[in-house]
XYZ file of N, CA, C and O in Angstrom:
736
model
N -120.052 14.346 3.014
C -119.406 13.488 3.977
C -120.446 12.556 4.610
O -121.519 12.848 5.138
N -119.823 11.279 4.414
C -120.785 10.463 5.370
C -120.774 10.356 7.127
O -119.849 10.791 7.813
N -121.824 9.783 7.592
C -121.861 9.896 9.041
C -121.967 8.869 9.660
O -123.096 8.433 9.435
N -121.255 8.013 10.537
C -121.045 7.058 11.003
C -122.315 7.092 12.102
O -122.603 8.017 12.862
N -123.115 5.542 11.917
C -123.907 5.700 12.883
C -123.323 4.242 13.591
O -123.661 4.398 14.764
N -122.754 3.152 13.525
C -122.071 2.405 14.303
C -121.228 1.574 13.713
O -120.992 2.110 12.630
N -120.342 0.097 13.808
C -119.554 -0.330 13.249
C -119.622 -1.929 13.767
O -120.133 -2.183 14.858
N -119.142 -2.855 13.019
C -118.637 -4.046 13.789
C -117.321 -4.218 13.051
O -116.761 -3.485 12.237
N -116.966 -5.461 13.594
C -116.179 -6.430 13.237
C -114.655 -5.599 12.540
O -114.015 -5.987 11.562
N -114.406 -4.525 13.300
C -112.876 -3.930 13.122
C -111.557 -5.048 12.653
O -111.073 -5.955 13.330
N -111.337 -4.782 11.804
C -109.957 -5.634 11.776
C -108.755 -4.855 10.931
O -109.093 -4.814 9.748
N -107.855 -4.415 11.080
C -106.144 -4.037 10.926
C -106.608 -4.785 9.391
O -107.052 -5.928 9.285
N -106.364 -3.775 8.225
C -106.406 -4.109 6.932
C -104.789 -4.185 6.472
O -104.505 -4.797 5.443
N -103.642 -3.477 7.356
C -102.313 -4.040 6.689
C -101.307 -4.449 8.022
O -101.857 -4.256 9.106
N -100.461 -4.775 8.061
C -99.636 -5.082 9.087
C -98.936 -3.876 9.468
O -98.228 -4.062 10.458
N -98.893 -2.413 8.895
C -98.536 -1.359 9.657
C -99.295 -0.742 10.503
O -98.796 0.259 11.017
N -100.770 -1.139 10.931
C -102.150 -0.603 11.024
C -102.646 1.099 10.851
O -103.313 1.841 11.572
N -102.279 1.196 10.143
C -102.686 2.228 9.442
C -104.121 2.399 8.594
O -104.676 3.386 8.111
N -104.463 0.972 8.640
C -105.703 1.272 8.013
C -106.857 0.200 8.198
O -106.358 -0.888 8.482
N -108.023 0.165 8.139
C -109.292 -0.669 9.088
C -110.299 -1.013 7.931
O -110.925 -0.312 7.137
N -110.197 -2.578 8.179
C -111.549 -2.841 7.728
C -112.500 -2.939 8.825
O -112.149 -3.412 9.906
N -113.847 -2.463 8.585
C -115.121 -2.588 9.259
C -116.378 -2.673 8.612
O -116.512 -2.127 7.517
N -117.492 -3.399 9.238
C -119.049 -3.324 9.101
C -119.629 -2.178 9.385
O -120.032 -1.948 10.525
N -119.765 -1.191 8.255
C -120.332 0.250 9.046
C -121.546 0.376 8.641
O -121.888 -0.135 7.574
N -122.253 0.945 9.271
C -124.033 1.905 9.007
C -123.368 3.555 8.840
O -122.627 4.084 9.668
N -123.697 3.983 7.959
C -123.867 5.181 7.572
C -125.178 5.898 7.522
O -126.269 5.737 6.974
N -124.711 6.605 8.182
C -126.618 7.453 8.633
C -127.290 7.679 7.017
O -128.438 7.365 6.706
N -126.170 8.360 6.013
C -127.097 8.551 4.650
C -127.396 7.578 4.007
O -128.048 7.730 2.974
N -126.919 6.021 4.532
C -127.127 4.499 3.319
C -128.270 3.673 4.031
O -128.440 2.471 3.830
N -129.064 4.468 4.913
C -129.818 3.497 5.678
C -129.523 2.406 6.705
O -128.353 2.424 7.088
N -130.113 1.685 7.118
C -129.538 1.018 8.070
C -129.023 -0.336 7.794
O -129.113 -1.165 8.699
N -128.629 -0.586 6.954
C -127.574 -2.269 6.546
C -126.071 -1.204 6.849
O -125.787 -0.006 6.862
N -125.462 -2.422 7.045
C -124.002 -2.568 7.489
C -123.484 -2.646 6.142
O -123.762 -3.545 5.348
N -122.260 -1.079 5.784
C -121.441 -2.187 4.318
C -119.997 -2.026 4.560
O -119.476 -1.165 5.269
N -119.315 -3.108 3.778
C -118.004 -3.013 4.398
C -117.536 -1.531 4.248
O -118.206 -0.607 3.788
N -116.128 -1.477 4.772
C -115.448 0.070 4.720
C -114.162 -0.214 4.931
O -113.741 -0.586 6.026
N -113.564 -0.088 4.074
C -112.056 0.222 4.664
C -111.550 1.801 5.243
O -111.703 2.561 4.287
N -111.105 2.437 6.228
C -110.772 3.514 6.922
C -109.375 3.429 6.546
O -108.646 2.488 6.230
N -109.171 4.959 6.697
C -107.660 4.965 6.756
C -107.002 6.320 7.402
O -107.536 7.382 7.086
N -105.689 6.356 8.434
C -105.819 7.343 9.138
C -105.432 8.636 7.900
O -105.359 9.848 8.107
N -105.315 8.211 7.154
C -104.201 9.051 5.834
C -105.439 9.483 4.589
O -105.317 10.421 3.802
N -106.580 8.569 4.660
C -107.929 8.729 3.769
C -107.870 10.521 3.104
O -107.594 11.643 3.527
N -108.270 9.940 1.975
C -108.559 11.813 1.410
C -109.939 11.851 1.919
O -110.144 12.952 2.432
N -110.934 11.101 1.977
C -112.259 11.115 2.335
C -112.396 11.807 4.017
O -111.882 11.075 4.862
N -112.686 12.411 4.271
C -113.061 12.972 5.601
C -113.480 11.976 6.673
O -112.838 11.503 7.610
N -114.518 11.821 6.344
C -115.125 10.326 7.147
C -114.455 9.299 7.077
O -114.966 8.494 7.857
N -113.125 8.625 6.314
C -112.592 8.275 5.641
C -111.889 8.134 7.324
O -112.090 7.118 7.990
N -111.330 8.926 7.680
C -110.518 9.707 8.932
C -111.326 9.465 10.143
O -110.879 8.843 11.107
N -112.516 9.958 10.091
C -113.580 10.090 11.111
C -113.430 8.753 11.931
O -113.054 8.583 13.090
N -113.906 7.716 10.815
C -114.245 6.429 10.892
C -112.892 5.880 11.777
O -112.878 5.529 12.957
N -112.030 5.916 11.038
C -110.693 5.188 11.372
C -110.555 5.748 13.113
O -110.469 5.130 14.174
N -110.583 7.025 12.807
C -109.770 7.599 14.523
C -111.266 7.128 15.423
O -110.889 6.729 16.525
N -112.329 7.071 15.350
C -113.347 6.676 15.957
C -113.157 5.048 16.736
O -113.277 4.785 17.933
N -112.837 4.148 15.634
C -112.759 2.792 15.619
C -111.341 2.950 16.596
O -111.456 2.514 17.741
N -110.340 3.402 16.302
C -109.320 3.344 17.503
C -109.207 4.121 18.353
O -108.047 4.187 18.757
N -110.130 5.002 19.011
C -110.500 5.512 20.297
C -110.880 4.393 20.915
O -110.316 4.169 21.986
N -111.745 3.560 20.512
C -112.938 2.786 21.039
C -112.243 1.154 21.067
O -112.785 0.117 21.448
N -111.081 1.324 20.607
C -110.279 -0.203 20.648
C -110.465 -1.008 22.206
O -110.886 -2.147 22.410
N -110.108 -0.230 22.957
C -110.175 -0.542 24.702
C -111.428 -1.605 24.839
O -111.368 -2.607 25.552
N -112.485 -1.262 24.106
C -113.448 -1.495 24.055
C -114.522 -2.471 23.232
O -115.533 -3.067 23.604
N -113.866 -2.367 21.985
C -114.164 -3.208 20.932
C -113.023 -3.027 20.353
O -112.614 -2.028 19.761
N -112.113 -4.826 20.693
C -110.739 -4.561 20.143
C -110.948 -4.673 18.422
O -112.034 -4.751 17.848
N -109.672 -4.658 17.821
C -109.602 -4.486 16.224
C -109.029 -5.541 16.502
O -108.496 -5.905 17.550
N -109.220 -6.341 14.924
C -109.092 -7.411 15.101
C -107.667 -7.434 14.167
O -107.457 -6.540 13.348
N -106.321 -9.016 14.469
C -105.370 -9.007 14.126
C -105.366 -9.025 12.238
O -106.149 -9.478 11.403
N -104.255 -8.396 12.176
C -104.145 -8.650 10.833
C -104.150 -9.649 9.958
O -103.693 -10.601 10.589
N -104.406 -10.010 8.833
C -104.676 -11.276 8.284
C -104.221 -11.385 6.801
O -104.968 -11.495 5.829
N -102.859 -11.336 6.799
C -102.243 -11.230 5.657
C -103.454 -12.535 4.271
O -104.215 -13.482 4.471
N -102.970 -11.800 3.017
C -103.941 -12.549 2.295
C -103.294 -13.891 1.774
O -102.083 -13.959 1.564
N -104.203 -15.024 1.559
C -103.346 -16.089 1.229
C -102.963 -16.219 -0.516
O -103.685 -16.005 -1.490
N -101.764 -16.587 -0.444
C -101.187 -16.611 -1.773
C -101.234 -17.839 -2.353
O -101.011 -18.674 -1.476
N -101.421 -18.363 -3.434
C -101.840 -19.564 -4.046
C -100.704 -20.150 -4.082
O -99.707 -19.740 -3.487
N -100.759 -21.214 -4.819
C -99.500 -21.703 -5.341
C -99.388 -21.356 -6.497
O -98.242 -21.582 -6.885
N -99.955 -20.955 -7.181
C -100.413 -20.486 -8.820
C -99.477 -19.275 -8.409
O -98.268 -19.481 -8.521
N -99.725 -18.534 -8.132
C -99.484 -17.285 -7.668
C -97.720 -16.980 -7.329
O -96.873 -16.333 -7.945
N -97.672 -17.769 -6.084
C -95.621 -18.238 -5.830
C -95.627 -18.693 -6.980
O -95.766 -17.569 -7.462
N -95.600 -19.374 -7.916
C -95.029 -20.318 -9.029
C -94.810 -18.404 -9.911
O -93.713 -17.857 -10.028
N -96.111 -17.807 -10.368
C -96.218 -17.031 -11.294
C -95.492 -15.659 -10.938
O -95.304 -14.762 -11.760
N -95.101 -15.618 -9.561
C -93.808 -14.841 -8.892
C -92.545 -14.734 -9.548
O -91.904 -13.811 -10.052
N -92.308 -16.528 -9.315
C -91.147 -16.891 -9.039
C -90.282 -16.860 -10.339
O -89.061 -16.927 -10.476
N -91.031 -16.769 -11.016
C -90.224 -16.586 -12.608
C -90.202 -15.065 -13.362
O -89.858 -14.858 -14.526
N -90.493 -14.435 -12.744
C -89.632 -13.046 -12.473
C -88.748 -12.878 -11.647
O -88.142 -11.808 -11.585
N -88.474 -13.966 -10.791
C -87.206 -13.824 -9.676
C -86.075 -14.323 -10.470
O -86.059 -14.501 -11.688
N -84.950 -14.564 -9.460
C -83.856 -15.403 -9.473
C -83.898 -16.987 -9.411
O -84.812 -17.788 -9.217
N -82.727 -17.097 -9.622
C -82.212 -18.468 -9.126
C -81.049 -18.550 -8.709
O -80.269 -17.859 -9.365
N -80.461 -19.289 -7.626
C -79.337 -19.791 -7.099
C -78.189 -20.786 -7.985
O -77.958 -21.911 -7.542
N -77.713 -20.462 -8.847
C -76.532 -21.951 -9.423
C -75.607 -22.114 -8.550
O -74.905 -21.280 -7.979
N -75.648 -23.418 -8.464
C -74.262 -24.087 -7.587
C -73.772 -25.170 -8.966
O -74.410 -25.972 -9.648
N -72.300 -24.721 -8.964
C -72.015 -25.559 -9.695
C -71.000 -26.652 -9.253
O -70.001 -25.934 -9.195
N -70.467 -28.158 -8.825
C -69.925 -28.661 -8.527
C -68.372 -28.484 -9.422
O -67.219 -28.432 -8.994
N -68.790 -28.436 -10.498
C -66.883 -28.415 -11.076
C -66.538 -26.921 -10.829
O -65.337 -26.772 -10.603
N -67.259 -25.778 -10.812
C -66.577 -24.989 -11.523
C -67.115 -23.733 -10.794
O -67.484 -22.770 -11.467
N -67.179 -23.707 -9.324
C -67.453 -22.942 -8.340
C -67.390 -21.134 -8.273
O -67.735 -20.385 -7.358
N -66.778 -20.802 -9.700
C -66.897 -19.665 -10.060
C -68.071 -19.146 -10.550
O -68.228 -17.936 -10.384
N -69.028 -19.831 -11.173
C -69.920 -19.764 -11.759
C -71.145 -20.156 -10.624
O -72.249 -20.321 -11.144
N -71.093 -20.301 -9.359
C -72.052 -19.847 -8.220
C -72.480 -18.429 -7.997
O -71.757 -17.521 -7.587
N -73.580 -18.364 -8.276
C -74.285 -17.190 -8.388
C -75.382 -16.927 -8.428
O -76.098 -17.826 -8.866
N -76.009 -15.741 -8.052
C -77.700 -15.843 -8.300
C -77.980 -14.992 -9.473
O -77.309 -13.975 -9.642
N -78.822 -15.291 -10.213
C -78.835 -15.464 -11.726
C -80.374 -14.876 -12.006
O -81.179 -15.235 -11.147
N -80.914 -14.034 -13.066
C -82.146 -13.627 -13.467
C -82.692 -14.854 -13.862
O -82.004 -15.874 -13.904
N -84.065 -14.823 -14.198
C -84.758 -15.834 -14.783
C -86.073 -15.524 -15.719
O -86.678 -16.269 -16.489
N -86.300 -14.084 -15.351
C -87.518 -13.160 -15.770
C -87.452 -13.843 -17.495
O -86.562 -14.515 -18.016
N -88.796 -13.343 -18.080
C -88.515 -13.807 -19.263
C -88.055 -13.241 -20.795
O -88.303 -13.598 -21.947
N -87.099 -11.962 -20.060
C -86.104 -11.715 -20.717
C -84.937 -12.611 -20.729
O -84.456 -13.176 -21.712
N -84.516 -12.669 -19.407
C -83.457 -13.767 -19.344
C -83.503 -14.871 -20.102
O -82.507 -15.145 -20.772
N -84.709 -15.755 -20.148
C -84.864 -16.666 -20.345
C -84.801 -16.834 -22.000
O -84.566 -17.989 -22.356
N -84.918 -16.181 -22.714
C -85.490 -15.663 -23.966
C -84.111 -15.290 -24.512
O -83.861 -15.439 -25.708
N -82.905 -14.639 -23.348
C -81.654 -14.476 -24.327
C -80.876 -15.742 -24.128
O -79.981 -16.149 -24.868
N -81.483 -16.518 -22.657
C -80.604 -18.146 -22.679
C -80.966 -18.746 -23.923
O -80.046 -19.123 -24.649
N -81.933 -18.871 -24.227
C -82.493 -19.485 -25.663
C -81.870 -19.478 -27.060
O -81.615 -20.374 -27.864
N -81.697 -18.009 -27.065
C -80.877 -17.726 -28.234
C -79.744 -18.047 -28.236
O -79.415 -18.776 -29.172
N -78.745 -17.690 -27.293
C -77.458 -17.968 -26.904
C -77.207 -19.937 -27.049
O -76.201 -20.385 -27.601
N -78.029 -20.632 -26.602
C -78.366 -21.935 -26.840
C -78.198 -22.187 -28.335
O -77.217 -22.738 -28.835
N -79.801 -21.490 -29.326
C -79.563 -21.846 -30.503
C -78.629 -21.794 -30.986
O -77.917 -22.707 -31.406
N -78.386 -19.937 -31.010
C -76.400 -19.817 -31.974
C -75.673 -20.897 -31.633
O -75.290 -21.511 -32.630
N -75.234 -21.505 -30.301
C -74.393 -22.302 -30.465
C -74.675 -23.769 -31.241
O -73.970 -24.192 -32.156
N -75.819 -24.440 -30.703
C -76.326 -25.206 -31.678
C -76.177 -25.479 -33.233
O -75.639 -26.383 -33.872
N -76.834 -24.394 -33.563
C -76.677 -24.034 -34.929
C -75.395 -23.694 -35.805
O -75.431 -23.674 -37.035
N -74.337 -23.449 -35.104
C -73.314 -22.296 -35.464
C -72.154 -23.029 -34.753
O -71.037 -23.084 -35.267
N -72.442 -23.588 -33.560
C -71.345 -23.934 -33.205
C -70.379 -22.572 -32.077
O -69.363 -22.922 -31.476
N -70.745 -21.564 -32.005
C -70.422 -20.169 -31.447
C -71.617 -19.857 -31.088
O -72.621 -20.497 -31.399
N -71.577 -18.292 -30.032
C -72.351 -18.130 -29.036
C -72.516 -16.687 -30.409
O -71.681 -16.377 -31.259
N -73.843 -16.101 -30.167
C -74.211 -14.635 -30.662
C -72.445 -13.807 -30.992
O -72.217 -13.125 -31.992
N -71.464 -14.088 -29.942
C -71.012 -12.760 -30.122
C -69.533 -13.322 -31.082
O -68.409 -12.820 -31.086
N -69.942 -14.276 -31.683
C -69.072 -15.314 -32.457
C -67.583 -15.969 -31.339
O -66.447 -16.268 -31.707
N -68.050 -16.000 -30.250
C -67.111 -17.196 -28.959
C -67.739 -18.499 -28.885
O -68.933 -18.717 -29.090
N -66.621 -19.574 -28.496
C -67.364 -20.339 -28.162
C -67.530 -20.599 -26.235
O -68.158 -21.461 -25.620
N -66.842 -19.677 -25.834
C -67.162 -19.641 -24.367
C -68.063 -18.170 -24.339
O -67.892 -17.392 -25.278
N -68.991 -17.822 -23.280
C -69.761 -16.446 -22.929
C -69.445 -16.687 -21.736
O -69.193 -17.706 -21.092
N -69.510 -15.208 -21.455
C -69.813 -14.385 -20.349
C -71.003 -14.094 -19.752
O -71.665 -13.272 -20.385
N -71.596 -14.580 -18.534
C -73.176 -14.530 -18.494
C -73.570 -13.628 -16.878
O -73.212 -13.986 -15.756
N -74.068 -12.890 -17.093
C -74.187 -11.819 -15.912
C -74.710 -12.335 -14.606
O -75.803 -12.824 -14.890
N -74.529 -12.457 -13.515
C -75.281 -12.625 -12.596
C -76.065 -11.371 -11.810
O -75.704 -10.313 -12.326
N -77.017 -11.154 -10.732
C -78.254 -10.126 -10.534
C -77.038 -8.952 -10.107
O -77.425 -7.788 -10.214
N -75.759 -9.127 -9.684
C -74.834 -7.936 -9.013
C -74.260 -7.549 -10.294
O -73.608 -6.508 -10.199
N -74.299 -8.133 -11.640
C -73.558 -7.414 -13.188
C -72.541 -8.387 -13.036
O -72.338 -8.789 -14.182
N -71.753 -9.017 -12.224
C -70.511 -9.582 -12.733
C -70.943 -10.938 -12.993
O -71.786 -11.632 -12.426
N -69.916 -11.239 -14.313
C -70.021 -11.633 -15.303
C -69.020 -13.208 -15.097
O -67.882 -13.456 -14.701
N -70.143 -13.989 -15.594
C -69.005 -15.459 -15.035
C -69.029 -16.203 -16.473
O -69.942 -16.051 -17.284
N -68.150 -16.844 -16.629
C -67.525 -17.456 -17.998
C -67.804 -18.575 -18.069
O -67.372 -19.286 -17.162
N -68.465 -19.091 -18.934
C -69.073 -20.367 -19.112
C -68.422 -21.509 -20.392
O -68.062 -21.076 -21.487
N -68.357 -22.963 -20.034
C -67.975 -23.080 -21.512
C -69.637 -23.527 -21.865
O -70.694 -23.615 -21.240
N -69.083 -23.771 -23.455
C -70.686 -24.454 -23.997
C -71.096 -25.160 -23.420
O -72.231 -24.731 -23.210
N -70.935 -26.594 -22.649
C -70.996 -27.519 -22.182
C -72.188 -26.969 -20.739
O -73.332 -27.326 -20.458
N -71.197 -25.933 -20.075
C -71.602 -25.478 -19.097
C -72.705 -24.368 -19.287
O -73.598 -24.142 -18.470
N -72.546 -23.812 -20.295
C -73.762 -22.905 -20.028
C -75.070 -23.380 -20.739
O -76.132 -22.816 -20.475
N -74.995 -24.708 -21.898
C -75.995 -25.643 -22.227
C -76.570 -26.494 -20.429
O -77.658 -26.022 -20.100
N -76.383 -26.858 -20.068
C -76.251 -27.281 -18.536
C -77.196 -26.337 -18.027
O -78.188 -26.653 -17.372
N -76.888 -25.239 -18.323
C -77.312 -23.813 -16.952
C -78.808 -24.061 -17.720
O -79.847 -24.583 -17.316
N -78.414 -23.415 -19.079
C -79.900 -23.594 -19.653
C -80.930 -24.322 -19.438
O -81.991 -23.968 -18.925
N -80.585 -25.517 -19.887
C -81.348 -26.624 -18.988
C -82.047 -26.908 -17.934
O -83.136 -27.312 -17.525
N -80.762 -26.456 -17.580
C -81.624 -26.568 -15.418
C -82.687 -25.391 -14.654
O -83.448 -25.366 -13.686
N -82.136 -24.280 -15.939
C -83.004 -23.124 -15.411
C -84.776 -23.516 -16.070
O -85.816 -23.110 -15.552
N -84.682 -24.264 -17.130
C -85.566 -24.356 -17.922
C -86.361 -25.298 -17.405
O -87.554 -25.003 -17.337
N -85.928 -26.668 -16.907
C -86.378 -27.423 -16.115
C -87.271 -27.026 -14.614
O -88.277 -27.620 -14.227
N -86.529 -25.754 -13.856
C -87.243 -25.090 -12.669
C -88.542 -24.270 -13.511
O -89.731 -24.516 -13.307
N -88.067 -23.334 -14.413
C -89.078 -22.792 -15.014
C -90.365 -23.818 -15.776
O -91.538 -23.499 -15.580
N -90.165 -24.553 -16.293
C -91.347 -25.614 -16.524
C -91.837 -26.088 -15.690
O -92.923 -26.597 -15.966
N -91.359 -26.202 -14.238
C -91.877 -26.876 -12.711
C -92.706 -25.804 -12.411
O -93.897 -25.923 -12.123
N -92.056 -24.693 -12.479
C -93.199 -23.619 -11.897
C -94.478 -23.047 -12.832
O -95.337 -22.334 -12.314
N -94.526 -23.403 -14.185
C -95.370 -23.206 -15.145
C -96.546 -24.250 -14.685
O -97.695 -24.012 -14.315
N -95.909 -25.384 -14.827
C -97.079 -26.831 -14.038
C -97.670 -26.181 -13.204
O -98.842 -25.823 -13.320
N -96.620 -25.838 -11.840
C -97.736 -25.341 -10.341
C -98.584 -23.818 -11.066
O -99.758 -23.609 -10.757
N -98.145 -23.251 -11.627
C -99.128 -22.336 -11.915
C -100.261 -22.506 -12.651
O -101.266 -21.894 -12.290
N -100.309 -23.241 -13.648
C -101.287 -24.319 -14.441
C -102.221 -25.074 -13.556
O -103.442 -24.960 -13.661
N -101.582 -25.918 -12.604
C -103.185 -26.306 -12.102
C -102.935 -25.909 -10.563
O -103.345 -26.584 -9.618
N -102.333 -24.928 -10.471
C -102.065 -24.635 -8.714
C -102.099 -25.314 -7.712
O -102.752 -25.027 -6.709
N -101.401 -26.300 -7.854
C -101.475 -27.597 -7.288
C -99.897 -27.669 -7.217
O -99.316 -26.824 -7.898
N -99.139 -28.527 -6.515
C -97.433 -29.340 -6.259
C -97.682 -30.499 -6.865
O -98.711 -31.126 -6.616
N -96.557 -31.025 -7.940
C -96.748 -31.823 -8.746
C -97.209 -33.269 -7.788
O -97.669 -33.088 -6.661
N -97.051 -34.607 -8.308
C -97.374 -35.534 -6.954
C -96.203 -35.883 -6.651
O -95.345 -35.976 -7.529
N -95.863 -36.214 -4.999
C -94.759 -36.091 -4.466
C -94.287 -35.247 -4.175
O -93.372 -35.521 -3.400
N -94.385 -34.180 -4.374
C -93.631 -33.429 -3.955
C -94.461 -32.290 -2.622
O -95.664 -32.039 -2.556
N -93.575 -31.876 -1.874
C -94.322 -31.649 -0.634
C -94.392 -30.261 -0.718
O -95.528 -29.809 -0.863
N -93.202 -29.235 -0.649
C -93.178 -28.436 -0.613
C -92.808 -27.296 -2.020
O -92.198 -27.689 -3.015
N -93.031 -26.657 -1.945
C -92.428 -25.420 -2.716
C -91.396 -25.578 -3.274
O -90.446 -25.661 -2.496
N -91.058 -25.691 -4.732
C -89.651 -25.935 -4.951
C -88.846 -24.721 -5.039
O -89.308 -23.740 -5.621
N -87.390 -24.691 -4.381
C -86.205 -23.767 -3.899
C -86.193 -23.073 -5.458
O -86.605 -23.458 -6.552
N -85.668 -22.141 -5.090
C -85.003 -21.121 -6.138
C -83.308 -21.845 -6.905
O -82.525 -21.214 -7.614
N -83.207 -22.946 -6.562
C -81.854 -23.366 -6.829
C -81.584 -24.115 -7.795
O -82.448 -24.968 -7.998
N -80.573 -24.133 -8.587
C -80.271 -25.187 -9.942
C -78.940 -25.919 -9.355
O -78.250 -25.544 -8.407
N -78.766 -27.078 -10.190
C -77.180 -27.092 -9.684
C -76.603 -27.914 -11.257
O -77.338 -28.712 -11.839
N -75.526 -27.640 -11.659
C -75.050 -28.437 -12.737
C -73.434 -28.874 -12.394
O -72.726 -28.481 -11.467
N -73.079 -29.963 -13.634
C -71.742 -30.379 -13.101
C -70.462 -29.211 -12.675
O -69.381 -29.611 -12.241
């Protein structure tokens, strides 16, 4: 077990504070300061020591606020296509829904695309499908409309491939683009 010989610069390592980063000296590492994360839950003994020490002594040397980590834009973009998306559709308001996008989804929109393309019919030999939204129920598309969906989902998904590519917002554009598609 190590032995705490003093500490700086306390700061709340999650927003439940349950656990502490600090500058510690350990009597067995000599006298430089190395970081430490504490935790009241630590399997490490000192682990414990450290943590309940540092918040006895808060009164005194406060801990400092939490500091959630910053997320890139690379990062939201490389999220966001394991998420959803929102369709709003203007004609055909049944087909509003929030919709997978992961790249399974994306990968059976594709196919479902080609067959019809190719074939003229969807995989399950229709020319209208049934396409699941994230709750299982199932909204009916014609070709027209679910070529459309494809599209638009494919279009957000290539927007967010860009921001993840150079982690940057394309030019013009200010913010974060929405989770939302919309087709006729």
């Amino acid at each position: 077990m190590l032995t705490m010989v003093s500490y700086s610069k306390p700061a709340w390592a999650n927003a439940a504070q349950t656990v502490i980063d600090a500058q510690v000296v350990f009597k067995e590492l000599g006298t430089a300061a190395v970081p430490f994360t504490a935790s009241k839950d630590d399997v490490e003994a000192h682990g414990v020591t450290v943590f309940d020490a540092i918040v006895a002594a808060a009164a005194t040397v406060p801990i400092g606020a939490y500091t959630p980590p910053q997320v890139s834009l690379g990062q939201q973009a490389s999220a966001a296509m394991f998420g959803t998306v929102q369709l709003t559709s203007d004609a055909t308001p049944a087909l509003n829904a929030t919709y997978e996008i992961d790249a399974e989804s994306q990968g059976d929109l594709q196919a479902e695309v080609l067959a019809y393309e190719t074939n003229g019919q969807f995989l399950d030999g229709q020319t209208t499908i049934q396409w699941p939204d994230t709750a299982g129920a199932l909204h009916t598309f014609t070709a027209a409309q679910f070529k459309a969906f494809a599209t638009a989902i494919g279009a957000y998904v290539g927007l967010l491939k860009s921001i993840r590519r150079t982690n940057a917002l394309p030019t013009g554009m200010t913010s974060f683009p929405a989770a939302t598609v919309t087709i006729a």
